[in-house]
């Protein structure tokens, strides 16, 4: 009787301890699945293979990853950076990884239209996703992506973030990085791009597998026109 009474009192405690152990274990795995060691190197290292490249290689049953070259920051037309900031993340130089106001606007609009009519991802969030995660959607992946975004903002300069971004993002089917994109779509080096070409490249970033910057579609004309109108308002690396 006493043993039964004792077990009755102890078992809930053991179960709680077990549950807590599982929770701590999951938190431990979650935290250490964040690519903490690679992030501080992003200001200096060249990235030649990203998680998105690996995903595309698997999807296309490729033996090798898509070819991608690395372009130095100074050899890229600076208007490309302005164009990207103006269209993808106007508050890039002020936020700490997440533009909460823009995210709220996006959520309200998407809810009202009942579809993903507007994205709220910042440049840093897009970089985190491209570098370390796939396009597969899950709450767990989004949480890791968010934590990675905060770590990137904390440990990498804005210049480093932009530099990595233009060198690894997808600009078309099998086209990754500005060096490949400038050559494929305009037959030029990144430093030879015109302002209009920079605007067109920035215009297709949200849907690079659907739209091409060298095709004079209504989508590209409209978005690149908006970008050109905003370029004068973008100051790269403003003093605070």
mmCIF file of C-alpha atoms in Angstrom:
data_model
loop_
_atom_site.group_PDB
_atom_site.id
_atom_site.type_symbol
_atom_site.label_atom_id
_atom_site.label_comp_id
_atom_site.label_asym_id
_atom_site.label_seq_id
_atom_site.Cartn_x
_atom_site.Cartn_y
_atom_site.Cartn_z
ATOM 1 C CA UNK A 1 0.000 0.000 0.000
ATOM 2 C CA UNK A 2 2.796 2.375 0.951
ATOM 3 C CA UNK A 3 4.711 1.422 -2.216
ATOM 4 C CA UNK A 4 1.659 2.104 -4.354
ATOM 5 C CA UNK A 5 1.151 5.450 -2.655
ATOM 6 C CA UNK A 6 4.817 6.319 -3.180
ATOM 7 C CA UNK A 7 4.721 5.407 -6.876
ATOM 8 C CA UNK A 8 1.566 7.455 -7.289
ATOM 9 C CA UNK A 9 3.413 10.495 -5.978
ATOM 10 C CA UNK A 10 6.696 9.905 -7.793
ATOM 11 C CA UNK A 11 5.523 8.882 -11.283
ATOM 12 C CA UNK A 12 4.071 12.303 -12.263
ATOM 13 C CA UNK A 13 7.352 13.897 -11.198
ATOM 14 C CA UNK A 14 9.354 11.392 -13.259
ATOM 15 C CA UNK A 15 7.096 12.003 -16.251
ATOM 16 C CA UNK A 16 7.545 15.762 -15.891
ATOM 17 C CA UNK A 17 11.303 15.320 -15.664
ATOM 18 C CA UNK A 18 11.222 13.126 -18.743
ATOM 19 C CA UNK A 19 9.168 15.693 -20.635
ATOM 20 C CA UNK A 20 11.558 18.460 -19.605
ATOM 21 C CA UNK A 21 14.516 16.342 -20.682
ATOM 22 C CA UNK A 22 12.954 15.834 -24.096
ATOM 23 C CA UNK A 23 12.259 19.566 -24.413
ATOM 24 C CA UNK A 24 15.824 20.495 -23.430
ATOM 25 C CA UNK A 25 17.158 17.890 -25.853
ATOM 26 C CA UNK A 26 15.083 19.318 -28.702
ATOM 27 C CA UNK A 27 16.162 22.865 -27.844
ATOM 28 C CA UNK A 28 19.779 21.673 -27.792
ATOM 29 C CA UNK A 29 19.434 20.066 -31.225
ATOM 30 C CA UNK A 30 17.590 23.114 -32.558
ATOM 31 C CA UNK A 31 20.222 25.573 -31.328
ATOM 32 C CA UNK A 32 23.177 23.609 -32.617
ATOM 33 C CA UNK A 33 21.541 23.077 -35.993
ATOM 34 C CA UNK A 34 22.069 26.801 -36.588
ATOM 35 C CA UNK A 35 25.247 27.271 -38.688
ATOM 36 C CA UNK A 36 26.971 29.329 -35.992
ATOM 37 C CA UNK A 37 30.549 28.608 -36.999
ATOM 38 C CA UNK A 38 30.182 29.611 -40.652
ATOM 39 C CA UNK A 39 28.362 32.893 -40.061
ATOM 40 C CA UNK A 40 31.272 34.999 -38.670
ATOM 41 C CA UNK A 41 33.272 34.138 -41.814
ATOM 42 C CA UNK A 42 30.740 35.632 -44.229
ATOM 43 C CA UNK A 43 32.533 38.991 -44.249
ATOM 44 C CA UNK A 44 35.650 37.289 -45.617
ATOM 45 C CA UNK A 45 34.949 33.927 -47.235
ATOM 46 C CA UNK A 46 33.743 33.188 -50.732
ATOM 47 C CA UNK A 47 30.668 30.983 -50.899
ATOM 48 C CA UNK A 48 30.563 28.693 -53.915
ATOM 49 C CA UNK A 49 27.883 26.206 -52.870
ATOM 50 C CA UNK A 50 24.662 27.088 -51.046
ATOM 51 C CA UNK A 51 21.816 24.919 -49.788
ATOM 52 C CA UNK A 52 19.601 26.190 -52.601
ATOM 53 C CA UNK A 53 22.222 25.154 -55.176
ATOM 54 C CA UNK A 54 22.346 21.703 -53.607
ATOM 55 C CA UNK A 55 18.544 21.498 -53.725
ATOM 56 C CA UNK A 56 18.432 22.498 -57.404
ATOM 57 C CA UNK A 57 21.143 19.953 -58.231
ATOM 58 C CA UNK A 58 19.090 17.198 -56.590
ATOM 59 C CA UNK A 59 15.894 18.336 -58.346
ATOM 60 C CA UNK A 60 17.641 18.206 -61.739
ATOM 61 C CA UNK A 61 19.506 14.963 -60.943
ATOM 62 C CA UNK A 62 22.787 16.776 -61.519
ATOM 63 C CA UNK A 63 26.133 15.244 -60.589
ATOM 64 C CA UNK A 64 27.722 18.667 -60.193
ATOM 65 C CA UNK A 65 26.350 21.838 -58.630
ATOM 66 C CA UNK A 66 25.414 24.763 -60.901
ATOM 67 C CA UNK A 67 28.471 26.785 -61.886
ATOM 68 C CA UNK A 68 28.891 29.978 -59.903
ATOM 69 C CA UNK A 69 31.754 32.480 -59.857
ATOM 70 C CA UNK A 70 32.651 34.962 -57.159
ATOM 71 C CA UNK A 71 32.737 38.658 -57.983
ATOM 72 C CA UNK A 72 34.534 41.180 -55.769
ATOM 73 C CA UNK A 73 32.425 43.963 -54.279
ATOM 74 C CA UNK A 74 34.212 46.792 -56.085
ATOM 75 C CA UNK A 75 33.894 45.174 -59.518
ATOM 76 C CA UNK A 76 30.082 45.208 -59.403
ATOM 77 C CA UNK A 77 28.098 48.216 -60.621
ATOM 78 C CA UNK A 78 27.010 49.852 -57.364
ATOM 79 C CA UNK A 79 23.624 50.630 -58.870
ATOM 80 C CA UNK A 80 22.870 46.917 -58.630
ATOM 81 C CA UNK A 81 23.104 47.112 -54.842
ATOM 82 C CA UNK A 82 20.914 50.220 -54.850
ATOM 83 C CA UNK A 83 18.378 48.529 -57.115
ATOM 84 C CA UNK A 84 18.174 45.458 -54.890
ATOM 85 C CA UNK A 85 17.802 47.475 -51.694
ATOM 86 C CA UNK A 86 15.155 49.742 -53.252
ATOM 87 C CA UNK A 87 12.936 46.836 -54.313
ATOM 88 C CA UNK A 88 13.689 43.999 -51.906
ATOM 89 C CA UNK A 89 14.373 45.733 -48.610
ATOM 90 C CA UNK A 90 14.062 49.508 -48.448
ATOM 91 C CA UNK A 91 14.840 49.582 -44.735
ATOM 92 C CA UNK A 92 17.903 47.319 -45.047
ATOM 93 C CA UNK A 93 20.377 49.727 -43.469
ATOM 94 C CA UNK A 94 18.160 50.405 -40.452
ATOM 95 C CA UNK A 95 16.708 47.068 -39.322
ATOM 96 C CA UNK A 96 18.418 44.253 -37.399
ATOM 97 C CA UNK A 97 17.420 41.441 -39.715
ATOM 98 C CA UNK A 98 13.639 41.703 -39.689
ATOM 99 C CA UNK A 99 11.593 44.682 -40.846
ATOM 100 C CA UNK A 100 8.680 44.182 -38.456
ATOM 101 C CA UNK A 101 6.578 46.989 -39.930
ATOM 102 C CA UNK A 102 6.928 45.623 -43.466
ATOM 103 C CA UNK A 103 6.239 42.102 -42.230
ATOM 104 C CA UNK A 104 3.020 43.259 -40.574
ATOM 105 C CA UNK A 105 1.901 45.025 -43.764
ATOM 106 C CA UNK A 106 2.600 41.886 -45.776
ATOM 107 C CA UNK A 107 0.629 39.690 -43.399
ATOM 108 C CA UNK A 108 -2.356 42.052 -43.487
ATOM 109 C CA UNK A 109 -2.333 42.249 -47.290
ATOM 110 C CA UNK A 110 -1.917 38.495 -47.734
ATOM 111 C CA UNK A 111 -4.750 37.850 -45.301
ATOM 112 C CA UNK A 112 -6.997 40.318 -47.093
ATOM 113 C CA UNK A 113 -6.277 38.805 -50.512
ATOM 114 C CA UNK A 114 -6.086 35.241 -49.175
ATOM 115 C CA UNK A 115 -2.843 34.574 -51.006
ATOM 116 C CA UNK A 116 0.845 35.501 -50.852
ATOM 117 C CA UNK A 117 0.440 38.847 -52.589
ATOM 118 C CA UNK A 118 3.364 40.505 -50.853
ATOM 119 C CA UNK A 119 6.549 39.178 -49.285
ATOM 120 C CA UNK A 120 8.021 40.502 -46.058
ATOM 121 C CA UNK A 121 11.445 38.855 -46.207
ATOM 122 C CA UNK A 122 14.445 41.121 -45.790
ATOM 123 C CA UNK A 123 17.697 40.724 -47.713
ATOM 124 C CA UNK A 124 19.250 39.119 -44.633
ATOM 125 C CA UNK A 125 16.381 36.643 -44.308
ATOM 126 C CA UNK A 126 16.718 35.734 -47.984
ATOM 127 C CA UNK A 127 20.470 35.267 -47.561
ATOM 128 C CA UNK A 128 19.968 32.952 -44.575
ATOM 129 C CA UNK A 129 17.455 30.860 -46.522
ATOM 130 C CA UNK A 130 19.614 30.639 -49.649
ATOM 131 C CA UNK A 131 22.822 29.807 -47.812
ATOM 132 C CA UNK A 132 21.652 27.273 -45.262
ATOM 133 C CA UNK A 133 18.103 26.058 -45.933
ATOM 134 C CA UNK A 134 15.881 24.718 -48.690
ATOM 135 C CA UNK A 135 12.634 26.113 -50.061
ATOM 136 C CA UNK A 136 10.652 23.452 -48.181
ATOM 137 C CA UNK A 137 8.227 25.167 -45.825
ATOM 138 C CA UNK A 138 7.810 24.212 -42.176
ATOM 139 C CA UNK A 139 7.475 26.056 -38.881
ATOM 140 C CA UNK A 140 10.713 24.455 -37.670
ATOM 141 C CA UNK A 141 12.643 25.631 -40.723
ATOM 142 C CA UNK A 142 11.215 29.149 -40.505
ATOM 143 C CA UNK A 143 12.226 29.362 -36.843
ATOM 144 C CA UNK A 144 15.784 28.276 -37.667
ATOM 145 C CA UNK A 145 15.865 30.716 -40.563
ATOM 146 C CA UNK A 146 14.821 33.543 -38.239
ATOM 147 C CA UNK A 147 17.484 32.708 -35.646
ATOM 148 C CA UNK A 148 20.093 32.473 -38.393
ATOM 149 C CA UNK A 149 18.993 35.879 -39.673
ATOM 150 C CA UNK A 150 19.573 37.461 -36.266
ATOM 151 C CA UNK A 151 23.013 35.852 -35.994
ATOM 152 C CA UNK A 152 24.009 37.076 -39.445
ATOM 153 C CA UNK A 153 22.957 40.636 -38.600
ATOM 154 C CA UNK A 154 24.867 40.477 -35.328
ATOM 155 C CA UNK A 155 28.109 39.090 -36.736
ATOM 156 C CA UNK A 156 28.297 40.246 -40.363
ATOM 157 C CA UNK A 157 28.509 43.776 -41.770
ATOM 158 C CA UNK A 158 25.807 45.149 -44.064
ATOM 159 C CA UNK A 159 28.393 45.248 -46.841
ATOM 160 C CA UNK A 160 29.239 41.595 -46.243
ATOM 161 C CA UNK A 161 25.556 40.655 -46.328
ATOM 162 C CA UNK A 162 24.966 42.437 -49.646
ATOM 163 C CA UNK A 163 28.170 41.032 -51.139
ATOM 164 C CA UNK A 164 27.249 37.454 -50.249
ATOM 165 C CA UNK A 165 23.682 38.015 -51.433
ATOM 166 C CA UNK A 166 24.501 39.096 -54.996
ATOM 167 C CA UNK A 167 27.046 36.302 -55.377
ATOM 168 C CA UNK A 168 24.828 33.383 -54.360
ATOM 169 C CA UNK A 169 21.177 34.161 -55.147
ATOM 170 C CA UNK A 170 19.296 32.457 -57.965
ATOM 171 C CA UNK A 171 18.756 34.570 -61.079
ATOM 172 C CA UNK A 172 17.435 31.899 -63.408
ATOM 173 C CA UNK A 173 17.357 28.174 -64.087
ATOM 174 C CA UNK A 174 20.884 27.081 -63.165
ATOM 175 C CA UNK A 175 22.028 30.703 -62.888
ATOM 176 C CA UNK A 176 23.494 31.652 -59.514
ATOM 177 C CA UNK A 177 25.386 34.821 -58.642
ATOM 178 C CA UNK A 178 25.791 38.124 -60.430
ATOM 179 C CA UNK A 179 28.779 37.047 -62.527
ATOM 180 C CA UNK A 180 26.776 34.258 -64.180
ATOM 181 C CA UNK A 181 23.628 36.390 -64.448
ATOM 182 C CA UNK A 182 25.347 39.378 -66.078
ATOM 183 C CA UNK A 183 27.046 37.101 -68.608
ATOM 184 C CA UNK A 184 24.018 34.938 -69.441
ATOM 185 C CA UNK A 185 21.416 37.667 -69.774
ATOM 186 C CA UNK A 186 23.459 40.625 -71.046
ATOM 187 C CA UNK A 187 26.824 39.198 -72.162
ATOM 188 C CA UNK A 188 28.656 41.540 -69.794
ATOM 189 C CA UNK A 189 30.837 41.672 -66.721
ATOM 190 C CA UNK A 190 29.005 42.870 -63.562
ATOM 191 C CA UNK A 191 30.874 46.178 -63.665
ATOM 192 C CA UNK A 192 29.744 46.838 -67.245
ATOM 193 C CA UNK A 193 26.017 46.623 -66.510
ATOM 194 C CA UNK A 194 23.944 49.722 -67.212
ATOM 195 C CA UNK A 195 21.555 51.205 -64.665
ATOM 196 C CA UNK A 196 18.606 49.808 -66.625
ATOM 197 C CA UNK A 197 20.140 46.329 -66.666
ATOM 198 C CA UNK A 198 20.762 46.514 -62.917
ATOM 199 C CA UNK A 199 17.114 47.441 -62.415
ATOM 200 C CA UNK A 200 15.956 44.534 -64.594
ATOM 201 C CA UNK A 201 18.124 42.059 -62.682
ATOM 202 C CA UNK A 202 16.711 43.294 -59.380
ATOM 203 C CA UNK A 203 13.182 43.152 -60.796
ATOM 204 C CA UNK A 204 13.191 39.372 -61.305
ATOM 205 C CA UNK A 205 14.672 38.349 -57.927
ATOM 206 C CA UNK A 206 11.284 37.317 -56.425
ATOM 207 C CA UNK A 207 10.555 34.884 -59.290
ATOM 208 C CA UNK A 208 13.758 34.081 -61.216
ATOM 209 C CA UNK A 209 12.416 30.809 -62.630
ATOM 210 C CA UNK A 210 9.427 32.582 -64.168
ATOM 211 C CA UNK A 211 10.807 35.906 -65.420
ATOM 212 C CA UNK A 212 14.046 36.761 -67.237
ATOM 213 C CA UNK A 213 15.668 40.203 -67.011
ATOM 214 C CA UNK A 214 16.519 40.277 -70.726
ATOM 215 C CA UNK A 215 12.935 39.595 -71.796
ATOM 216 C CA UNK A 216 10.936 42.794 -72.228
ATOM 217 C CA UNK A 217 7.810 41.541 -70.450
ATOM 218 C CA UNK A 218 5.245 43.763 -68.761
ATOM 219 C CA UNK A 219 6.351 42.422 -65.381
ATOM 220 C CA UNK A 220 10.012 43.344 -65.949
ATOM 221 C CA UNK A 221 9.160 46.751 -67.459
ATOM 222 C CA UNK A 222 6.862 47.687 -64.597
ATOM 223 C CA UNK A 223 9.133 46.589 -61.772
ATOM 224 C CA UNK A 224 12.355 47.913 -63.301
ATOM 225 C CA UNK A 225 10.641 51.257 -63.907
ATOM 226 C CA UNK A 226 9.707 51.466 -60.225
ATOM 227 C CA UNK A 227 13.282 50.585 -59.257
ATOM 228 C CA UNK A 228 14.833 53.255 -61.492
ATOM 229 C CA UNK A 229 12.541 55.819 -59.906
ATOM 230 C CA UNK A 230 13.756 54.858 -56.430
ATOM 231 C CA UNK A 231 17.508 54.618 -57.072
ATOM 232 C CA UNK A 232 18.203 58.230 -56.162
ATOM 233 C CA UNK A 233 16.725 57.693 -52.702
ATOM 234 C CA UNK A 234 19.058 54.823 -51.785
ATOM 235 C CA UNK A 235 22.261 55.779 -49.987
ATOM 236 C CA UNK A 236 24.609 52.824 -49.630
ATOM 237 C CA UNK A 237 26.039 52.385 -46.129
ATOM 238 C CA UNK A 238 24.768 55.692 -44.664
ATOM 239 C CA UNK A 239 26.496 57.106 -41.618
ATOM 240 C CA UNK A 240 24.468 56.766 -38.432
#
